[in-house]
């Protein structure tokens, strides 16, 4: 009989370990798929949004950060204004974009929601991620 009790104790222990493993691994896999990294520190190496993939410039992680006024000037030069929070990086940094309305997308004959997304690294410092090549 003692052997049977050992088996009865081992099965629930294995199930608990499997459950905890899935609980821990699932968010890491989600981060890897959406941001290209398992890390929860700093800005990610890429961002997936609205069915598209965005990358920082080739100097990442030493890319230049832009000020809020610089981002506003860049948007203004393209006849746009304002940023909307579209997500959060694994490290907790806001992800922002100037999202095109359905009418704007239709007028440009595109399904692209935005050309650039920004990660707000610290107050008034933004890292731009440009749209990657087409699908």
Coordinates of N, CA and C in Angstrom, one line a residue:
X1 N 0.8 -1.2 0.0 CA 0.0 0.0 0.0 C 0.8 1.3 0.0
X2 N 2.0 1.3 0.7 CA 2.7 2.6 0.7 C 3.1 3.1 -0.7
X3 N 3.4 2.2 -1.6 CA 3.8 2.6 -2.9 C 2.7 3.3 -3.6
X4 N 1.4 2.8 -3.4 CA 0.3 3.4 -4.1 C 0.1 4.8 -3.6
X5 N 0.3 5.1 -2.3 CA 0.1 6.5 -1.8 C 1.2 7.4 -2.4
X6 N 2.4 6.9 -2.6 CA 3.4 7.7 -3.3 C 2.9 8.1 -4.7
X7 N 2.4 7.2 -5.4 CA 1.9 7.5 -6.7 C 0.7 8.5 -6.7
X8 N -0.1 8.4 -5.7 CA -1.2 9.3 -5.5 C -0.7 10.7 -5.2
X9 N 0.4 10.9 -4.5 CA 1.0 12.2 -4.2 C 1.7 12.7 -5.4
X10 N 2.4 11.9 -6.2 CA 3.2 12.4 -7.3 C 2.3 13.0 -8.4
X11 N 1.2 12.4 -8.7 CA 0.4 12.9 -9.8 C -0.1 14.3 -9.5
X12 N -0.7 14.6 -8.4 CA -1.1 16.0 -8.2 C 0.1 17.0 -8.1
X13 N 1.3 16.5 -7.6 CA 2.5 17.4 -7.6 C 2.9 17.7 -9.0
X14 N 2.9 16.7 -9.9 CA 3.2 17.0 -11.3 C 2.2 17.9 -12.0
X15 N 1.0 17.8 -11.7 CA 0.0 18.7 -12.2 C 0.1 20.1 -11.7
X16 N 0.5 20.3 -10.5 CA 0.7 21.6 -9.9 C 1.9 22.2 -10.6
X17 N 3.0 21.5 -10.7 CA 4.2 22.0 -11.4 C 3.9 22.4 -12.8
X18 N 3.2 21.6 -13.5 CA 2.8 21.9 -14.9 C 2.0 23.1 -15.0
X19 N 1.0 23.3 -14.1 CA 0.2 24.5 -14.1 C 1.0 25.7 -13.8
X20 N 1.9 25.7 -12.8 CA 2.7 26.8 -12.5 C 3.6 27.2 -13.6
X21 N 4.2 26.2 -14.3 CA 5.0 26.4 -15.5 C 4.3 27.2 -16.6
X22 N 3.1 26.7 -16.9 CA 2.3 27.4 -17.9 C 2.0 28.8 -17.4
X23 N 1.7 29.0 -16.2 CA 1.3 30.3 -15.6 C 2.5 31.3 -15.8
X24 N 3.7 30.8 -15.6 CA 4.9 31.6 -15.7 C 5.4 31.8 -17.2
X25 N 5.3 30.8 -18.0 CA 5.8 30.8 -19.3 C 4.9 31.6 -20.3
X26 N 3.6 31.5 -20.1 CA 2.7 32.2 -21.1 C 2.9 33.7 -21.3
X27 N 3.0 34.5 -20.2 CA 3.3 35.9 -20.4 C 4.6 36.1 -21.2
X28 N 5.6 35.3 -20.9 CA 6.9 35.5 -21.5 C 6.8 35.2 -23.0
X29 N 6.1 34.2 -23.4 CA 5.9 33.9 -24.8 C 5.1 35.0 -25.5
X30 N 4.1 35.5 -24.8 CA 3.3 36.7 -25.3 C 4.2 37.9 -25.6
X31 N 5.2 38.2 -24.7 CA 6.1 39.3 -24.8 C 7.0 39.0 -26.0
X32 N 7.5 37.8 -26.2 CA 8.4 37.4 -27.3 C 7.7 37.6 -28.6
X33 N 6.4 37.2 -28.7 CA 5.7 37.3 -29.9 C 5.4 38.7 -30.3
X34 N 4.9 39.5 -29.4 CA 4.5 40.9 -29.6 C 5.7 41.9 -29.7
X35 N 6.7 41.7 -28.9 CA 7.8 42.7 -28.8 C 9.2 42.2 -29.2
X36 N 9.3 40.9 -29.5 CA 10.6 40.3 -30.0 C 11.6 40.1 -28.9
X37 N 11.1 40.1 -27.6 CA 12.0 39.9 -26.5 C 11.3 39.2 -25.3
X38 N 12.0 38.5 -24.5 CA 11.5 38.0 -23.2 C 11.7 39.0 -22.1
X39 N 12.6 40.0 -22.4 CA 12.9 41.0 -21.4 C 11.8 41.9 -21.0
X40 N 11.8 42.3 -19.7 CA 10.8 43.3 -19.2 C 11.5 44.6 -18.9
X41 N 12.7 44.8 -19.4 CA 13.4 46.1 -19.1 C 13.6 46.9 -20.4
X42 N 13.5 48.2 -20.3 CA 13.8 49.1 -21.4 C 12.8 49.0 -22.5
X43 N 13.0 49.8 -23.6 CA 12.2 49.7 -24.8 C 12.4 48.4 -25.5
X44 N 11.4 47.9 -26.1 CA 11.5 46.6 -26.8 C 12.2 46.8 -28.2
X45 N 12.7 45.7 -28.8 CA 13.4 45.8 -30.1 C 12.4 45.9 -31.3
X46 N 11.1 45.7 -31.0 CA 10.1 45.9 -32.0 C 8.7 46.0 -31.4
X47 N 7.8 46.5 -32.1 CA 6.4 46.6 -31.7 C 5.5 46.1 -32.8
X48 N 4.5 45.2 -32.4 CA 3.5 44.8 -33.4 C 2.2 45.6 -33.0
X49 N 1.6 46.2 -34.0 CA 0.4 47.0 -33.8 C -0.5 47.0 -35.0
X50 N -1.7 46.7 -34.9 CA -2.7 46.8 -36.0 C -2.3 46.0 -37.2
X51 N -1.8 44.8 -36.9 CA -1.4 43.9 -38.0 C -0.1 44.2 -38.7
X52 N 0.7 45.2 -38.1 CA 1.9 45.6 -38.7 C 3.0 45.5 -37.7
X53 N 4.3 45.6 -38.2 CA 5.4 45.5 -37.3 C 6.2 46.8 -37.5
X54 N 6.7 47.3 -36.3 CA 7.4 48.6 -36.3 C 8.8 48.4 -35.6
X55 N 9.8 49.0 -36.1 CA 11.2 48.9 -35.6 C 11.8 50.2 -35.3
X56 N 12.6 50.3 -34.3 CA 13.4 51.6 -34.1 C 14.4 51.7 -35.2
X57 N 15.2 52.8 -35.2 CA 16.2 52.9 -36.2 C 17.3 51.9 -36.0
X58 N 18.2 51.8 -36.9 CA 19.3 50.8 -36.9 C 20.3 51.0 -35.7
X59 N 20.2 52.1 -35.0 CA 21.2 52.3 -33.9 C 20.6 51.7 -32.6
X60 N 19.4 51.1 -32.6 CA 18.8 50.6 -31.4 C 19.8 49.6 -30.7
X61 N 20.0 49.6 -29.4 CA 19.3 50.3 -28.4 C 19.9 51.7 -28.1
X62 N 20.8 52.2 -28.9 CA 21.4 53.5 -28.7 C 20.7 54.6 -29.6
X63 N 19.5 54.4 -30.0 CA 18.8 55.3 -30.8 C 18.5 56.6 -30.1
X64 N 18.4 57.7 -30.9 CA 18.2 59.0 -30.3 C 16.7 59.1 -29.9
X65 N 16.5 59.7 -28.7 CA 15.2 60.0 -28.2 C 14.8 61.4 -28.6
X66 N 13.5 61.6 -28.9 CA 12.9 62.9 -29.3 C 12.2 63.5 -28.2
X67 N 12.1 64.8 -28.2 CA 11.3 65.5 -27.2 C 9.9 65.5 -27.6
X68 N 9.0 65.8 -26.7 CA 7.6 65.9 -27.0 C 7.3 67.0 -28.1
X69 N 8.0 68.1 -28.0 CA 7.8 69.2 -29.0 C 8.3 68.8 -30.3
X70 N 9.4 68.0 -30.4 CA 9.9 67.5 -31.7 C 8.9 66.5 -32.3
X71 N 8.3 65.7 -31.5 CA 7.2 64.8 -32.0 C 6.1 65.6 -32.6
X72 N 5.7 66.6 -31.8 CA 4.5 67.5 -32.3 C 4.9 68.2 -33.6
X73 N 6.1 68.7 -33.7 CA 6.5 69.3 -35.0 C 6.5 68.4 -36.1
X74 N 7.0 67.1 -35.9 CA 7.0 66.1 -36.9 C 5.5 65.8 -37.4
X75 N 4.6 65.7 -36.4 CA 3.2 65.4 -36.8 C 2.6 66.6 -37.5
X76 N 2.9 67.8 -37.0 CA 2.4 69.0 -37.7 C 2.8 69.2 -39.1
X77 N 4.1 68.8 -39.4 CA 4.6 68.9 -40.7 C 3.9 68.0 -41.7
X78 N 3.2 66.9 -41.1 CA 2.5 66.0 -42.0 C 1.0 66.3 -41.9
X79 N 0.6 67.4 -41.3 CA -0.8 67.8 -41.2 C -1.6 66.9 -40.1
X80 N -0.8 66.4 -39.1 CA -1.4 65.6 -38.1 C -1.2 66.2 -36.7
X81 N -1.9 65.8 -35.7 CA -1.8 66.3 -34.4 C -2.2 65.3 -33.4
X82 N -1.6 65.2 -32.3 CA -2.0 64.4 -31.1 C -1.6 62.9 -31.2
X83 N -1.4 62.4 -30.0 CA -1.0 61.0 -29.9 C -2.1 60.3 -29.0
X84 N -2.3 59.0 -29.3 CA -3.2 58.2 -28.5 C -2.4 57.0 -28.0
X85 N -2.7 56.7 -26.7 CA -2.0 55.6 -26.1 C -2.6 54.3 -26.7
X86 N -1.8 53.4 -27.3 CA -2.2 52.2 -27.9 C -1.8 51.0 -27.2
X87 N -0.9 51.1 -26.2 CA -0.5 49.9 -25.5 C 0.6 50.3 -24.5
X88 N 1.2 49.2 -24.0 CA 2.3 49.4 -23.0 C 3.3 48.4 -23.2
X89 N 4.6 48.8 -23.1 CA 5.7 47.8 -23.3 C 5.8 46.9 -22.1
X90 N 6.5 45.8 -22.3 CA 6.6 44.9 -21.1 C 7.3 45.6 -19.9
X91 N 8.0 46.6 -20.1 CA 8.6 47.3 -19.0 C 7.7 48.4 -18.4
X92 N 6.5 48.6 -19.0 CA 5.5 49.6 -18.5 C 5.5 50.9 -19.2
X93 N 6.3 51.1 -20.2 CA 6.4 52.3 -20.9 C 5.2 52.5 -21.8
X94 N 4.6 53.7 -21.9 CA 3.4 53.8 -22.8 C 3.8 53.8 -24.3
X95 N 3.0 53.1 -25.1 CA 3.2 53.1 -26.6 C 2.1 54.0 -27.1
X96 N 2.5 55.0 -28.0 CA 1.6 56.0 -28.5 C 1.7 56.1 -30.0
X97 N 0.6 56.5 -30.6 CA 0.5 56.7 -32.1 C -0.5 57.7 -32.4
X98 N -0.3 58.3 -33.6 CA -1.3 59.1 -34.2 C -2.0 58.2 -35.2
X99 N -3.2 57.8 -34.8 CA -4.0 56.8 -35.5 C -4.8 57.4 -36.6
X100 N -4.7 56.9 -37.8 CA -5.5 57.4 -38.9 C -6.9 56.9 -38.8
X101 N -7.9 57.8 -39.1 CA -9.3 57.4 -39.0 C -9.6 56.5 -40.2
X102 N -10.7 55.8 -40.2 CA -11.0 55.0 -41.4 C -11.2 55.8 -42.6
X103 N -11.6 57.0 -42.5 CA -11.8 57.9 -43.7 C -10.4 58.3 -44.3
X104 N -9.4 58.6 -43.4 CA -8.1 58.9 -43.8 C -7.4 57.7 -44.5
X105 N -7.6 56.5 -43.9 CA -7.1 55.3 -44.5 C -7.7 55.0 -45.9
X106 N -9.0 55.3 -46.0 CA -9.7 55.1 -47.3 C -9.1 56.1 -48.3
X107 N -8.9 57.3 -47.9 CA -8.4 58.3 -48.9 C -7.0 58.0 -49.4
X108 N -6.2 57.3 -48.6 CA -4.9 56.9 -49.0 C -4.8 55.5 -49.6
X109 N -6.0 54.9 -49.6 CA -6.1 53.5 -50.1 C -5.2 52.5 -49.4
X110 N -5.2 52.6 -48.1 CA -4.3 51.7 -47.3 C -5.1 51.2 -46.0
X111 N -4.6 50.2 -45.5 CA -5.1 49.6 -44.2 C -4.2 49.9 -43.1
X112 N -3.1 50.7 -43.3 CA -2.1 51.0 -42.3 C -2.8 52.0 -41.3
X113 N -2.7 51.7 -40.0 CA -3.3 52.5 -39.0 C -2.4 53.7 -38.7
X114 N -1.1 53.6 -38.7 CA -0.2 54.6 -38.4 C 1.2 54.3 -39.0
X115 N 1.9 55.3 -39.4 CA 3.2 55.1 -40.0 C 4.3 55.0 -38.9
X116 N 4.1 55.6 -37.8 CA 5.1 55.6 -36.7 C 4.4 55.4 -35.4
X117 N 5.0 54.6 -34.5 CA 4.6 54.5 -33.1 C 5.7 55.0 -32.2
X118 N 5.4 55.6 -31.1 CA 6.4 56.1 -30.2 C 6.3 55.4 -28.8
X119 N 7.5 55.2 -28.2 CA 7.5 54.7 -26.9 C 8.0 55.8 -26.0
X120 N 7.2 56.2 -25.0 CA 7.5 57.2 -24.1 C 8.5 56.6 -23.0
X121 N 9.8 56.9 -23.2 CA 10.8 56.3 -22.3 C 10.7 56.9 -20.9
X122 N 10.7 58.2 -20.9 CA 10.6 59.0 -19.7 C 9.7 60.2 -20.1
X123 N 9.3 61.0 -19.1 CA 8.5 62.2 -19.5 C 9.2 63.1 -20.5
X124 N 8.6 63.4 -21.6 CA 9.1 64.2 -22.6 C 10.2 63.6 -23.4
X125 N 10.4 62.3 -23.4 CA 11.4 61.7 -24.2 C 10.8 60.5 -24.9
X126 N 10.8 60.5 -26.3 CA 10.1 59.4 -27.0 C 11.1 58.8 -28.0
X127 N 10.9 57.5 -28.2 CA 11.7 56.7 -29.1 C 10.7 56.3 -30.3
X128 N 11.1 56.7 -31.5 CA 10.2 56.4 -32.7 C 10.5 55.0 -33.2
X129 N 9.4 54.4 -33.6 CA 9.5 53.0 -34.3 C 8.8 53.2 -35.6
X130 N 9.5 53.0 -36.7 CA 8.9 53.2 -38.0 C 8.3 51.9 -38.5
X131 N 7.3 52.0 -39.4 CA 6.7 50.9 -40.1 C 7.7 50.1 -40.9
X132 N 7.6 48.8 -40.7 CA 8.5 47.9 -41.4 C 7.9 47.7 -42.8
X133 N 8.6 47.0 -43.7 CA 8.1 46.7 -45.0 C 6.8 46.1 -45.1
X134 N 6.1 46.1 -46.2 CA 4.8 45.7 -46.4 C 4.6 44.2 -46.2
X135 N 3.4 43.8 -46.1 CA 3.0 42.3 -45.9 C 2.7 41.8 -47.3

